[in-house]
Each structure stands twice: as C-alpha cells, then as structure tokens.
mmCIF file with all atom_site columns, C-alpha atoms in Angstrom:
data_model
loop_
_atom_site.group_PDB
_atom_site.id
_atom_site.type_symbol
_atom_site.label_atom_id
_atom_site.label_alt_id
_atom_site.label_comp_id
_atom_site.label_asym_id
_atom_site.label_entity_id
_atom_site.label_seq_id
_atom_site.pdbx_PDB_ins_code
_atom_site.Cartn_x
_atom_site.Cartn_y
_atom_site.Cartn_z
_atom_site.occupancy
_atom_site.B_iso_or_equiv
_atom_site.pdbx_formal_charge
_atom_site.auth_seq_id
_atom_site.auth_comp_id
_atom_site.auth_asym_id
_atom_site.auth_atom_id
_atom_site.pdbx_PDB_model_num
ATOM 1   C CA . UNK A 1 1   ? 5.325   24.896  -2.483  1.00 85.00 ? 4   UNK A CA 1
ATOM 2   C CA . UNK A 1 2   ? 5.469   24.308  1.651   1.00 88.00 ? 5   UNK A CA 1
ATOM 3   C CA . UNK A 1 3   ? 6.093   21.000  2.637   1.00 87.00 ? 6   UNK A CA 1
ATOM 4   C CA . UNK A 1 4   ? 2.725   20.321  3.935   1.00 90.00 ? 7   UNK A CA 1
ATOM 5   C CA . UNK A 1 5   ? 1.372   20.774  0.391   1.00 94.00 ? 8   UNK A CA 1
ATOM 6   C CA . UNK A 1 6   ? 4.265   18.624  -1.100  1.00 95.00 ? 9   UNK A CA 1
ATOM 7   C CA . UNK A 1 7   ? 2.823   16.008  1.045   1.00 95.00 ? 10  UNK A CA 1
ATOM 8   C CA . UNK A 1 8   ? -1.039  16.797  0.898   1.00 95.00 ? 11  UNK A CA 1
ATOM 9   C CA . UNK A 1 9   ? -0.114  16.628  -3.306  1.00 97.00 ? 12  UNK A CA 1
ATOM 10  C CA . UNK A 1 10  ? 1.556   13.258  -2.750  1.00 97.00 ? 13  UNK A CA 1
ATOM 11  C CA . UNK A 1 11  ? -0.879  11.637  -0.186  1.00 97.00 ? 14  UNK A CA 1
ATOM 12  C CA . UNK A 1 12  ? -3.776  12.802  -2.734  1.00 97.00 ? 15  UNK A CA 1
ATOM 13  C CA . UNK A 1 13  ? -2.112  11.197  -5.582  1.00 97.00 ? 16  UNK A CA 1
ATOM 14  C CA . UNK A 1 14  ? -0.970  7.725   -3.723  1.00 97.00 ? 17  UNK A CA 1
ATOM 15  C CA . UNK A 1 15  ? -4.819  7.710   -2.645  1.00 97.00 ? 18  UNK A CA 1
ATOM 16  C CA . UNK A 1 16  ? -5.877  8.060   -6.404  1.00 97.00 ? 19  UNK A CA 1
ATOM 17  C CA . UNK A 1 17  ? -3.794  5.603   -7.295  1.00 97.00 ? 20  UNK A CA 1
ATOM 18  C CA . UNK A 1 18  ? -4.354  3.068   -4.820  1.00 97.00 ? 21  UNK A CA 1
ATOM 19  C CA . UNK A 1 19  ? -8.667  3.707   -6.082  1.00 96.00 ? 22  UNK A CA 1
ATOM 20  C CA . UNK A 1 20  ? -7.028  2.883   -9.482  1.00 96.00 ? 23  UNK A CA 1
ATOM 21  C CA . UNK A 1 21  ? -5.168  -0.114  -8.904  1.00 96.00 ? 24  UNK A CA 1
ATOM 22  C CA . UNK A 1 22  ? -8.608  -2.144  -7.042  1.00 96.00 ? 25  UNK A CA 1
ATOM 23  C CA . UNK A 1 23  ? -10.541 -0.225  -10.581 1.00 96.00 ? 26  UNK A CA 1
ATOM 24  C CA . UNK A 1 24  ? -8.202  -2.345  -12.545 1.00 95.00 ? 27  UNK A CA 1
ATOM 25  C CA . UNK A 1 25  ? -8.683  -5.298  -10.931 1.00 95.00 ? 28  UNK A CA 1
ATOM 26  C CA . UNK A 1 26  ? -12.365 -5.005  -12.157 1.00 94.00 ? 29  UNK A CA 1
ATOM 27  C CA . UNK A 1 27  ? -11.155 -3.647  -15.531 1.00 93.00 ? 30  UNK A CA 1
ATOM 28  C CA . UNK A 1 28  ? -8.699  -6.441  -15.937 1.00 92.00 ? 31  UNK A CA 1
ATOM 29  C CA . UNK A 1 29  ? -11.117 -9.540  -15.340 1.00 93.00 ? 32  UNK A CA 1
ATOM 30  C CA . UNK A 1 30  ? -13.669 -7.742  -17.571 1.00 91.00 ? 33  UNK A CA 1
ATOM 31  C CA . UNK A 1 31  ? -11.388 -7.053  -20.490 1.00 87.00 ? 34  UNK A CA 1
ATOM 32  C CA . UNK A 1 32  ? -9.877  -10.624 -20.011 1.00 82.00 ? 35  UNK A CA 1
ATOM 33  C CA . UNK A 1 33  ? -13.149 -12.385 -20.089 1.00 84.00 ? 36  UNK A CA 1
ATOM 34  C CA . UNK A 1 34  ? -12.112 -13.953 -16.621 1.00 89.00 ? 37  UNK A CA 1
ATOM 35  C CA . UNK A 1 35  ? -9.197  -15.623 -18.522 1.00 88.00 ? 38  UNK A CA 1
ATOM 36  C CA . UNK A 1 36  ? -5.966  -17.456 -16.595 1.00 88.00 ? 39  UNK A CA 1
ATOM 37  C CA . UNK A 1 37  ? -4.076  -14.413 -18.296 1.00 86.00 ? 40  UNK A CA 1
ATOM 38  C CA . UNK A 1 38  ? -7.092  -11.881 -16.678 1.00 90.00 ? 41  UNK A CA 1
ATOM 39  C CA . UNK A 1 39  ? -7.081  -13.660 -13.035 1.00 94.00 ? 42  UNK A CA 1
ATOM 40  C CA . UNK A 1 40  ? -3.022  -13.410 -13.197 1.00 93.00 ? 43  UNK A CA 1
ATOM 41  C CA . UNK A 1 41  ? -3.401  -9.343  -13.922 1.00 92.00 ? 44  UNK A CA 1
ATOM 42  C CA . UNK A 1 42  ? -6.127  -8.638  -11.652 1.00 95.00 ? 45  UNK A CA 1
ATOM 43  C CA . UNK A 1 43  ? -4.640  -10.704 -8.722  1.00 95.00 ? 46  UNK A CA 1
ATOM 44  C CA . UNK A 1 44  ? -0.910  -8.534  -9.170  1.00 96.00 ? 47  UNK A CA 1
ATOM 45  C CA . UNK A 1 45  ? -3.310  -5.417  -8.801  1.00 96.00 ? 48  UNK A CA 1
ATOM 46  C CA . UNK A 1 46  ? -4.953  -6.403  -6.323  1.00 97.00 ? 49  UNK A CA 1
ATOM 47  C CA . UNK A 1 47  ? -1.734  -7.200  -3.956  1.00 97.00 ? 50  UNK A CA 1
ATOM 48  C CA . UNK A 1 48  ? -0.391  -4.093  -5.534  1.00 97.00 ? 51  UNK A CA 1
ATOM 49  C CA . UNK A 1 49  ? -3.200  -1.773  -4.388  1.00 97.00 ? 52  UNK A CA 1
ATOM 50  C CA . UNK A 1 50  ? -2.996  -3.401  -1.159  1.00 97.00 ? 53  UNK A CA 1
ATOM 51  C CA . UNK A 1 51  ? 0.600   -2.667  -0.099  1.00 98.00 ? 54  UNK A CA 1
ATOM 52  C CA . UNK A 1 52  ? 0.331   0.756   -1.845  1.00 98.00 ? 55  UNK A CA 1
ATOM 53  C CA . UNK A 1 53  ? -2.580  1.452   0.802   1.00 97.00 ? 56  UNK A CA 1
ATOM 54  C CA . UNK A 1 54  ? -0.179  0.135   3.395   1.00 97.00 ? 57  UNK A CA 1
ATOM 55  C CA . UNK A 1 55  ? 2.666   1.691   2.330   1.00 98.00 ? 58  UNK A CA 1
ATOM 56  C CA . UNK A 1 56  ? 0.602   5.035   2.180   1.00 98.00 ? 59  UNK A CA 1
ATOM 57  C CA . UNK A 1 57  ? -0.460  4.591   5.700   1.00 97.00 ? 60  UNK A CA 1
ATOM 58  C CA . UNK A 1 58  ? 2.859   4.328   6.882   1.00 97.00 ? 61  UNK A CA 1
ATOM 59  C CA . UNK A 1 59  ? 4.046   7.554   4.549   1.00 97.00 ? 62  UNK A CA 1
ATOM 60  C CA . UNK A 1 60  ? 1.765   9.734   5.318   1.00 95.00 ? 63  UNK A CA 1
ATOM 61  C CA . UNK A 1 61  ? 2.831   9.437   9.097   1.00 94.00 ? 64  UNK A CA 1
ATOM 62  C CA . UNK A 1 62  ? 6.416   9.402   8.028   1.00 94.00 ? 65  UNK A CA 1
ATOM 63  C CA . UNK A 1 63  ? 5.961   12.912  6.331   1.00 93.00 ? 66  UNK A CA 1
ATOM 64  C CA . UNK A 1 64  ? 5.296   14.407  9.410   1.00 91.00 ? 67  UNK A CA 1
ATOM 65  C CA . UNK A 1 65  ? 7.951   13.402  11.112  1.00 88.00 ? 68  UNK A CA 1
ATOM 66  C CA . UNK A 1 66  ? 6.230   10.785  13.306  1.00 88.00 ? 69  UNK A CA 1
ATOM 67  C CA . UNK A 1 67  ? 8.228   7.537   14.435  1.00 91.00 ? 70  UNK A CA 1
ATOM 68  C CA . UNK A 1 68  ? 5.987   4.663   13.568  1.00 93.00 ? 71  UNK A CA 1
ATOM 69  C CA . UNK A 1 69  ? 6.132   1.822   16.433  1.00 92.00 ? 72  UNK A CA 1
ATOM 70  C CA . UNK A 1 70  ? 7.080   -1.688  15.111  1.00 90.00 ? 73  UNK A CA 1
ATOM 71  C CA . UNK A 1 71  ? 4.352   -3.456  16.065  1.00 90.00 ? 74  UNK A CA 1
ATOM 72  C CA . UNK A 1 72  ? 1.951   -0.734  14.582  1.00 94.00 ? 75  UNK A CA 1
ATOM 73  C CA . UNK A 1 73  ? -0.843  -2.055  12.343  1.00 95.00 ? 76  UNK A CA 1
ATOM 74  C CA . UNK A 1 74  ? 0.061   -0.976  8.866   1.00 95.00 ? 77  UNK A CA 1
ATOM 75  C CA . UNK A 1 75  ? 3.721   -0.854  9.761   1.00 97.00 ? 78  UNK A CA 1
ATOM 76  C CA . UNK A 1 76  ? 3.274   -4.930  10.287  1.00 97.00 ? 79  UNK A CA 1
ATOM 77  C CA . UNK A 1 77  ? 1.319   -5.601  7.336   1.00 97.00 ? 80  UNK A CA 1
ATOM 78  C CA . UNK A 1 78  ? 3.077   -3.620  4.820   1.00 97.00 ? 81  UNK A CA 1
ATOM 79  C CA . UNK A 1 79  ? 6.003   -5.614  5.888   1.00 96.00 ? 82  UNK A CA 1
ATOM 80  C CA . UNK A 1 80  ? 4.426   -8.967  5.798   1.00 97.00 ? 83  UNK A CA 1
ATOM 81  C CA . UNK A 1 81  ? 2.598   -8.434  2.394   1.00 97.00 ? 84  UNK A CA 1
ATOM 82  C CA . UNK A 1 82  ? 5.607   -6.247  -0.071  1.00 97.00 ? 85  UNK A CA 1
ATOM 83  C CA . UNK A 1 83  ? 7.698   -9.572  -0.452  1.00 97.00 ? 86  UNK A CA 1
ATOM 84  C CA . UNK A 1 84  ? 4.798   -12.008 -1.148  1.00 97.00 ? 87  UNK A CA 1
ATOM 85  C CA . UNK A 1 85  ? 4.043   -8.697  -3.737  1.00 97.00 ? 88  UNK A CA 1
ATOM 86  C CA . UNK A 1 86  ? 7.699   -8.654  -5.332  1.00 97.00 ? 89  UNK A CA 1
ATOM 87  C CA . UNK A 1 87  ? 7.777   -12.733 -5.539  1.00 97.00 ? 90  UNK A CA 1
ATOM 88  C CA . UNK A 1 88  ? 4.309   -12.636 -7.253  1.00 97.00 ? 91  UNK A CA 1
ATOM 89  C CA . UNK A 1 89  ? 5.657   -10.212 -9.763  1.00 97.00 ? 92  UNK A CA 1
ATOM 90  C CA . UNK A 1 90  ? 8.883   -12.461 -10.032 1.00 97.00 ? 93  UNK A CA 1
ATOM 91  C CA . UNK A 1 91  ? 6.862   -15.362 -10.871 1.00 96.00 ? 94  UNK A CA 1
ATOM 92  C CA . UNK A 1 92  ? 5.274   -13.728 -13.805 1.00 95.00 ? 95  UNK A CA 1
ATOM 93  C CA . UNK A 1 93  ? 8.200   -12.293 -14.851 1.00 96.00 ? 96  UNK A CA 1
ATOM 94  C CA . UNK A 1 94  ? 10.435  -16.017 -14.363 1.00 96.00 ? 97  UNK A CA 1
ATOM 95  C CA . UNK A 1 95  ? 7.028   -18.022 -16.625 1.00 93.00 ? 98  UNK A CA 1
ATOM 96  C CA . UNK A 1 96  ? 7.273   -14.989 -19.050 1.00 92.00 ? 99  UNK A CA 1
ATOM 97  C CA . UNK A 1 97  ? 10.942  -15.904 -19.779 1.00 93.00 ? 100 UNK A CA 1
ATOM 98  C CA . UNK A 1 98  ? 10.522  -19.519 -19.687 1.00 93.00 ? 101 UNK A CA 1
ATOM 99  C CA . UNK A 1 99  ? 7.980   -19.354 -23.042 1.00 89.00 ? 102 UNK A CA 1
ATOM 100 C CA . UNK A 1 100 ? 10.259  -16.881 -24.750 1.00 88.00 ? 103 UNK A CA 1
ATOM 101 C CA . UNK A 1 101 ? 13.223  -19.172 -24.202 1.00 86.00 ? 104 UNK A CA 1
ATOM 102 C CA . UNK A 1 102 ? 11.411  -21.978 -25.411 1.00 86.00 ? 105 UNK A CA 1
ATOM 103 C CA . UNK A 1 103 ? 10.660  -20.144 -28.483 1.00 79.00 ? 106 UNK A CA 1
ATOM 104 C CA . UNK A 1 104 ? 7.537   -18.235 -27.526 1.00 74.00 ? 107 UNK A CA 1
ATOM 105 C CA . UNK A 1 105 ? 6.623   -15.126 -30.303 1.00 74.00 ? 108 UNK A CA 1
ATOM 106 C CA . UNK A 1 106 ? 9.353   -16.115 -32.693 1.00 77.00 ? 109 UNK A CA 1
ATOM 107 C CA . UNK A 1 107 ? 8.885   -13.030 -35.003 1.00 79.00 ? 110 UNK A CA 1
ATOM 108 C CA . UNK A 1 108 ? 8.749   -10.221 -32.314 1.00 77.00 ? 111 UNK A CA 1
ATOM 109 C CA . UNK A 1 109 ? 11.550  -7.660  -32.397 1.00 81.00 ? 112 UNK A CA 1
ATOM 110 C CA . UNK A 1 110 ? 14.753  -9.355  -30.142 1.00 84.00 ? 113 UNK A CA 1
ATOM 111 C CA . UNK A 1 111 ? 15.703  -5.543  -29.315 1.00 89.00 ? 114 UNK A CA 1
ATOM 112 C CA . UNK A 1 112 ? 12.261  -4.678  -28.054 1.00 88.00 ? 115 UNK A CA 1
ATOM 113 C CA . UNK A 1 113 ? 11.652  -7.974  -26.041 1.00 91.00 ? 116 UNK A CA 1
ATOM 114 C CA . UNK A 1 114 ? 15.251  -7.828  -24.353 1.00 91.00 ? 117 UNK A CA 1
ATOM 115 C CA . UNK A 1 115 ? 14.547  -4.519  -23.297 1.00 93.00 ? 118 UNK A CA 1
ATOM 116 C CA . UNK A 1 116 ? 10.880  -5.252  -21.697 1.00 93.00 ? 119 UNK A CA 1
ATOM 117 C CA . UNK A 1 117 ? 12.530  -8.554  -19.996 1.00 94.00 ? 120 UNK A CA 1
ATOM 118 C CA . UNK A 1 118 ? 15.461  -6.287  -18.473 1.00 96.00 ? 121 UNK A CA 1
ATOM 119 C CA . UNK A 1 119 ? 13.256  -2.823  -17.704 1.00 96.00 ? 122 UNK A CA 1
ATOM 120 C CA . UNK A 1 120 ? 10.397  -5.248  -15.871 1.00 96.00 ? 123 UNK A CA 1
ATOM 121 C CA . UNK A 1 121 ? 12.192  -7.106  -13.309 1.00 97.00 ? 124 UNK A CA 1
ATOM 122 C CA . UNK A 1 122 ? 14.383  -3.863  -12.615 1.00 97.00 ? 125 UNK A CA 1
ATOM 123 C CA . UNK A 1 123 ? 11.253  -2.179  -11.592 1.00 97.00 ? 126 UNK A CA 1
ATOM 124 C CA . UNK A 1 124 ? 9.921   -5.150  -9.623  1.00 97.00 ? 127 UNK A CA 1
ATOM 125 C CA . UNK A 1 125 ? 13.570  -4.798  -7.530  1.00 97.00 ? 128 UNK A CA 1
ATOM 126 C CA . UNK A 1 126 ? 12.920  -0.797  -7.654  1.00 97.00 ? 129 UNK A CA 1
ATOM 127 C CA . UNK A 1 127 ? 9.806   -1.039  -6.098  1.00 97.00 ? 130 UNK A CA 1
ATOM 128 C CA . UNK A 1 128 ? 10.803  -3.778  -3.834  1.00 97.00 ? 131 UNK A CA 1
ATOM 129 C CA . UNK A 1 129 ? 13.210  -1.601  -2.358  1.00 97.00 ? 132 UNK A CA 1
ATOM 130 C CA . UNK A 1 130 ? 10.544  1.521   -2.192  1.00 98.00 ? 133 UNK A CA 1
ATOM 131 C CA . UNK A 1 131 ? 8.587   -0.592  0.310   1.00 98.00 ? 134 UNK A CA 1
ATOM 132 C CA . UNK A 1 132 ? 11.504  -2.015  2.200   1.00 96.00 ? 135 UNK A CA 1
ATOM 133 C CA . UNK A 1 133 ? 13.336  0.817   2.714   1.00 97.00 ? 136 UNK A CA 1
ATOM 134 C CA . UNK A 1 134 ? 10.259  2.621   4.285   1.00 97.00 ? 137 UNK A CA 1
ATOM 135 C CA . UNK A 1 135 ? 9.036   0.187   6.388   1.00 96.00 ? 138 UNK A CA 1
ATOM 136 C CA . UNK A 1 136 ? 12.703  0.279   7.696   1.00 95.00 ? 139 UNK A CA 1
ATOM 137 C CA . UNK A 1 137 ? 12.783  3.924   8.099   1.00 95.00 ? 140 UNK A CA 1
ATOM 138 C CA . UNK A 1 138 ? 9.425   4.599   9.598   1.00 94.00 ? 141 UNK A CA 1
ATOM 139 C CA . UNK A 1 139 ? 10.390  3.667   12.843  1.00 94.00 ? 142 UNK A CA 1
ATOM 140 C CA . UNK A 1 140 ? 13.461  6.122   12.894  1.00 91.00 ? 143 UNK A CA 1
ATOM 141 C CA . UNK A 1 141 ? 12.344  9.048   10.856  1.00 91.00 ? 144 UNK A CA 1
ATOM 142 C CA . UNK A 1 142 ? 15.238  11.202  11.036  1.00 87.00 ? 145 UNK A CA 1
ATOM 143 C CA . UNK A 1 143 ? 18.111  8.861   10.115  1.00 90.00 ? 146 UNK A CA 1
ATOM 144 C CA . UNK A 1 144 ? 19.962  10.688  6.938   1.00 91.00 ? 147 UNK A CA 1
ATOM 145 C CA . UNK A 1 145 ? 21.295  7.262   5.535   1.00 93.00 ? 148 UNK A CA 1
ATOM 146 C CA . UNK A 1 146 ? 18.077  6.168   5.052   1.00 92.00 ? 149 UNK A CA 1
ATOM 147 C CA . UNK A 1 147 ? 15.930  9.212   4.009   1.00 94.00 ? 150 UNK A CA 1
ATOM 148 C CA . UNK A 1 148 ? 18.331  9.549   1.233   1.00 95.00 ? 151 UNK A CA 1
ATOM 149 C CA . UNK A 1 149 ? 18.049  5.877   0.419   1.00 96.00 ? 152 UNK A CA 1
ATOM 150 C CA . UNK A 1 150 ? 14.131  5.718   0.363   1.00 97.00 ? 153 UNK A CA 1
ATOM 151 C CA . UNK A 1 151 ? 15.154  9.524   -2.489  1.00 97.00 ? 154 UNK A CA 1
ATOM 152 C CA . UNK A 1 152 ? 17.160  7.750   -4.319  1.00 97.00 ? 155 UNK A CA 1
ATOM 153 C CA . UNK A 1 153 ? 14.784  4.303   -4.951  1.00 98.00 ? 156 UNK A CA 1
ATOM 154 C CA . UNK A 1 154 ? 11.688  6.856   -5.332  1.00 98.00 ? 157 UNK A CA 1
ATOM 155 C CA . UNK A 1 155 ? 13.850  8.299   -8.721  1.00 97.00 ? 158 UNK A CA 1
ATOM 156 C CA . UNK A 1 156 ? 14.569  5.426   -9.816  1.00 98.00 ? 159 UNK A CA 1
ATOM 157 C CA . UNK A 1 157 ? 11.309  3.592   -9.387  1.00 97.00 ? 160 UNK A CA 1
ATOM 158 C CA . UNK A 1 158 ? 9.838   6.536   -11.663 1.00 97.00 ? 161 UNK A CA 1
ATOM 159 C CA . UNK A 1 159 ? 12.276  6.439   -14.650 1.00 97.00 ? 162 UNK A CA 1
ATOM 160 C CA . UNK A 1 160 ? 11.177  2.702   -14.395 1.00 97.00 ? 163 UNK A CA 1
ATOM 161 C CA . UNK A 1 161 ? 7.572   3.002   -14.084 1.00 96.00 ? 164 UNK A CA 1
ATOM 162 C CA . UNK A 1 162 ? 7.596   5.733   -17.464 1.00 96.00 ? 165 UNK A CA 1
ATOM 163 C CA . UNK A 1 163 ? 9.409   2.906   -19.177 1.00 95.00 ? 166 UNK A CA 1
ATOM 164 C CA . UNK A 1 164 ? 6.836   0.171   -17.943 1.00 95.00 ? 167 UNK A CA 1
ATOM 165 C CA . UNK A 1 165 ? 3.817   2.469   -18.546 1.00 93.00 ? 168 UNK A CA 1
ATOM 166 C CA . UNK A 1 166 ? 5.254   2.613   -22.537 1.00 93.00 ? 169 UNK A CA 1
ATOM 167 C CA . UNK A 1 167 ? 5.350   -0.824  -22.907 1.00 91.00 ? 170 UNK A CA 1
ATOM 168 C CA . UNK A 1 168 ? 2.276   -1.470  -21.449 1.00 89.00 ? 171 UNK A CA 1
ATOM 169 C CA . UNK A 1 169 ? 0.342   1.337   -23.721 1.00 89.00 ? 172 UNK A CA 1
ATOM 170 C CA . UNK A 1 170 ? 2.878   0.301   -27.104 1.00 86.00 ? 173 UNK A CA 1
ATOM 171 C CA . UNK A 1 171 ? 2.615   -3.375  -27.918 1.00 81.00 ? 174 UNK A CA 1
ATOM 172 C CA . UNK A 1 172 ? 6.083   -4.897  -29.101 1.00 83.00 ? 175 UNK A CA 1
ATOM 173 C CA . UNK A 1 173 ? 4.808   -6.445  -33.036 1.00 78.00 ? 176 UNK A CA 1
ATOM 174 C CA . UNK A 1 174 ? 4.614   -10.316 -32.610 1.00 76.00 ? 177 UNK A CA 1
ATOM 175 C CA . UNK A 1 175 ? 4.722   -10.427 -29.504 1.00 81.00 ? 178 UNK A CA 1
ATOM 176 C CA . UNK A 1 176 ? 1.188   -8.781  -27.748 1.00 76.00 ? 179 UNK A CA 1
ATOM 177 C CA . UNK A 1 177 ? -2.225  -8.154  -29.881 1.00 72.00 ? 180 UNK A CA 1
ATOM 178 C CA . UNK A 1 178 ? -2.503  -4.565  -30.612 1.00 77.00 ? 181 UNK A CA 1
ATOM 179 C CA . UNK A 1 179 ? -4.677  -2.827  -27.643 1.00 75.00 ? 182 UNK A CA 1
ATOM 180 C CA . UNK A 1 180 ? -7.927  -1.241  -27.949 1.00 83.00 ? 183 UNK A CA 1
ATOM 181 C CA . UNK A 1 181 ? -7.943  2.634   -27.706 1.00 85.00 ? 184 UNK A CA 1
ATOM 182 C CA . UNK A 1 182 ? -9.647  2.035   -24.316 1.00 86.00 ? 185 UNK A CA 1
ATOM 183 C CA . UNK A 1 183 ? -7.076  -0.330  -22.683 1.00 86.00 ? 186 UNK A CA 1
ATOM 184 C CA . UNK A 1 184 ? -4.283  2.267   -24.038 1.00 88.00 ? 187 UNK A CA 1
ATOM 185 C CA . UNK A 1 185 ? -5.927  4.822   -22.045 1.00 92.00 ? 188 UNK A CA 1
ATOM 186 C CA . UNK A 1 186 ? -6.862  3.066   -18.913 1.00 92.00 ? 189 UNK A CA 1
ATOM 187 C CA . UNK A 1 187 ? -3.403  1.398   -18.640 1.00 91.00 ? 190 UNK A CA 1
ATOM 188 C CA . UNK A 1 188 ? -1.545  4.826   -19.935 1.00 93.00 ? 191 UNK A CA 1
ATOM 189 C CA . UNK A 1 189 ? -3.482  6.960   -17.145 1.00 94.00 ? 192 UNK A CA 1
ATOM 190 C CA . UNK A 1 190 ? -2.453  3.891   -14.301 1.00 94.00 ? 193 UNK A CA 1
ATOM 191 C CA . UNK A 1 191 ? 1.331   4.271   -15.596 1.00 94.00 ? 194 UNK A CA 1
ATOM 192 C CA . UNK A 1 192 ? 0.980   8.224   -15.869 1.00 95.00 ? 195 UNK A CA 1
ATOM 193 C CA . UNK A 1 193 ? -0.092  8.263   -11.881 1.00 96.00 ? 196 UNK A CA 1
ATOM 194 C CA . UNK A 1 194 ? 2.367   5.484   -10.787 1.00 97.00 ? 197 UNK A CA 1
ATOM 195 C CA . UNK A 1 195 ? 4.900   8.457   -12.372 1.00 97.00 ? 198 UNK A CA 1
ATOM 196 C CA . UNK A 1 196 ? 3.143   11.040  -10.859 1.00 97.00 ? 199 UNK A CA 1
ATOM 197 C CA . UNK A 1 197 ? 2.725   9.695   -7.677  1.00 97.00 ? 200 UNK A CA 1
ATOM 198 C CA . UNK A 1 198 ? 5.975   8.416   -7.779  1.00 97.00 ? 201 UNK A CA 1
ATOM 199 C CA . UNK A 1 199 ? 7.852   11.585  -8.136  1.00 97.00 ? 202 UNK A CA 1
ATOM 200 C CA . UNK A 1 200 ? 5.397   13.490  -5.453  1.00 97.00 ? 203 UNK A CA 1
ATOM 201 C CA . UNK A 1 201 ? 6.226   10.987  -3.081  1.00 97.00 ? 204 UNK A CA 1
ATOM 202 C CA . UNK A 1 202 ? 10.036  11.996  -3.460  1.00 97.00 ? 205 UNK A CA 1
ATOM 203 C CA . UNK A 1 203 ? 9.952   15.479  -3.537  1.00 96.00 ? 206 UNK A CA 1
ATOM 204 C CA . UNK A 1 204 ? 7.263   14.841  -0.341  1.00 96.00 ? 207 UNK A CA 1
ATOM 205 C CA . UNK A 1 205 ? 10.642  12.621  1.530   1.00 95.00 ? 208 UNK A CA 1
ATOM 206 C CA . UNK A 1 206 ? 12.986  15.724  0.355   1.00 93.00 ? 209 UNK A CA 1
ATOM 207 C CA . UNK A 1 207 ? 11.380  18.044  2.104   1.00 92.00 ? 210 UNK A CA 1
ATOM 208 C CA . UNK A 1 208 ? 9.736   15.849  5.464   1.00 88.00 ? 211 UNK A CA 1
ATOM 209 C CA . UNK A 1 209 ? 10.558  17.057  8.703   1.00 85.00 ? 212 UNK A CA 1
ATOM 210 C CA . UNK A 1 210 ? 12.866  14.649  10.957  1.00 74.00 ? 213 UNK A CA 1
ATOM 211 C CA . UNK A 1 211 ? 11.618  15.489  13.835  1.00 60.00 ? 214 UNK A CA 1
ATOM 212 C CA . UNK A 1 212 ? 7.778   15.240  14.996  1.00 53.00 ? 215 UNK A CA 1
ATOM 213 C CA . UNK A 1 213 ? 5.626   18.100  14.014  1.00 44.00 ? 216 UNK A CA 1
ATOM 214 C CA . UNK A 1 214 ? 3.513   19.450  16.919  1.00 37.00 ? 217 UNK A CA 1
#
C-alpha cells in the first residue's frame, strides 16, 4: 500500500478505537453494577480514550509531515494528560500488588500471576513512552533518532497489548471469576484493535514523510 493509505488505515483504526474505549466506559459501569472495582475500570478508559484522541490528533498531523507548534492545542493537552494516564494505571497496578503480597487469591497459579504483574506494568511503561515520544517528536518531524524511537515503542507496545488482551479475555483460576461469553468478546475485540491499531500506527511512522506534504 501508498503511504497515504498506511495512514488513512491507521487514523481509521485509532478513531475506532478511541469510539471503543468511551463504549467501555459505559460497558464497564454497567457490567460492574457501578461497583468501586467498575468506577476504577471505567475511569482508566475514560483517561485512556482521552489521550488516545489526543495523541491521534497530534499523529495524524505528524503523518504528513507537518511540524506541530508547541503551544498547539492537542499538542498541550496530550502532554499534560499521558502522565496523569500512566500514574493512574500505576496506581492500580501498585494496590493490585499490595493485596497479592498480603496474601490476596492464595490458590491462583504463582506462574500465571507473576507473569500478569510483570507483562502489565511493562505495557503501562510501553505506552507511556508511545505518548511521550510523540509529543516530543511532533514538533520536529523529520528527526531520525526519534522516528525510529516512536518504531521501536509502537512494536513493543503491540507484543504487550496481545499479551494484555489474553489475560484480560483468559481468567488466571483463583484469582478472577470466570467471564461471561459477552465480556470475553467485548474486552477480546478492545485488545484485538489496541493490536491492530497498534501495529498500523507503526507501519503508518515507517513510511511518513519528513518533510511537509504540499
């Protein structure tokens, strides 16, 4: 494919997702019967869906080649809001760890539980450095360093969102309550278009022009 239609393929797919992530929210309260657990899910969606927007507003100027000013709107806010986003996620992560270290789902599988504790703040960093790294590079488009940088966190943000989206569709036995063949397929579609989306995105940054298209 062109690059224009890399990017018209990624923008479409960012857009989808970001109409998926402010869905959940809805999803997540309704499922949750407005729960502490429920507010806690729909509120990281929520932030998420609105720094994906941002970010997305800043990419899809990017992939054309177009120097974003510092002091441009969405430039601003995706820079204000990805950290409060990334210590949110932190949080949940940190109290998460806290009741399994004071002996919180005694019986699930050790293996399985290390693994979801080590993939899920990796992909909290990943993504961290997705936002970060764009909002640095948007207002110098054609700097090599950190076009390949913004690649190389776009890979590995997708190997770690397929790894979230499994644990997130396969409970870990003792640990989560088996999901209902609904939530499986509303939170296995979200983690199949973070992948997608993901890996558009990169192959859209591969083949952007530096310079500014006319």
């Amino acid at each position: 494919m062109t690059p224009a239609r890399w990017r018209s393929a990624a923008l479409a797919a960012l857009t989808v997702q970001v109409m998926g992530l402010f869905a959940l929210v809805a999803y997540a309260l309704w499922r949750g019967n407005f729960s502490t657990g429920a507010w806690f899910t729909a509120v990281e969606a929520f932030l998420s869906g609105l720094v994906l927007a941002w970010w997305t507003a800043v990419f899809r100027r990017f992939t054309r080649g177009r120097a974003v000013a510092p002091g441009d709107g969405a430039l601003r806010a995706l820079s204000l809001a990805f950290p409060w986003l990334t210590s949110f996620r932190l949080v949940l992560w940190f109290l998460l760890l806290l009741s399994l270290a004071n002996g919180g789902a005694p019986e699930a599988n050790g293996v399985a539980l290390t693994a979801l504790m080590t993939v899920w703040p990796a992909s909290i960093l990943a993504g961290n450095a997705v936002y970060g790294t764009l909002a640095r590079l948007a207002p110098q488009p054609g700097d090599p360093l950190r076009r390949k940088r913004l690649a190389d966190w776009l890979n590995v943000a997708a190997a770690l969102s397929l790894a979230m989206a499994v644990f997130n569709v396969v409970p870990i036995a003792g640990f989560s309550d088996r999901p209902t063949l609904g939530a499986q397929l509303v939170y296995g579609l979200s983690g199949a278009l973070d992948v997608l989306a993901t890996l558009l995105a990169l192959r859209a940054v591969q083949v952007a022009p530096a310079g500014e298209e006319r």
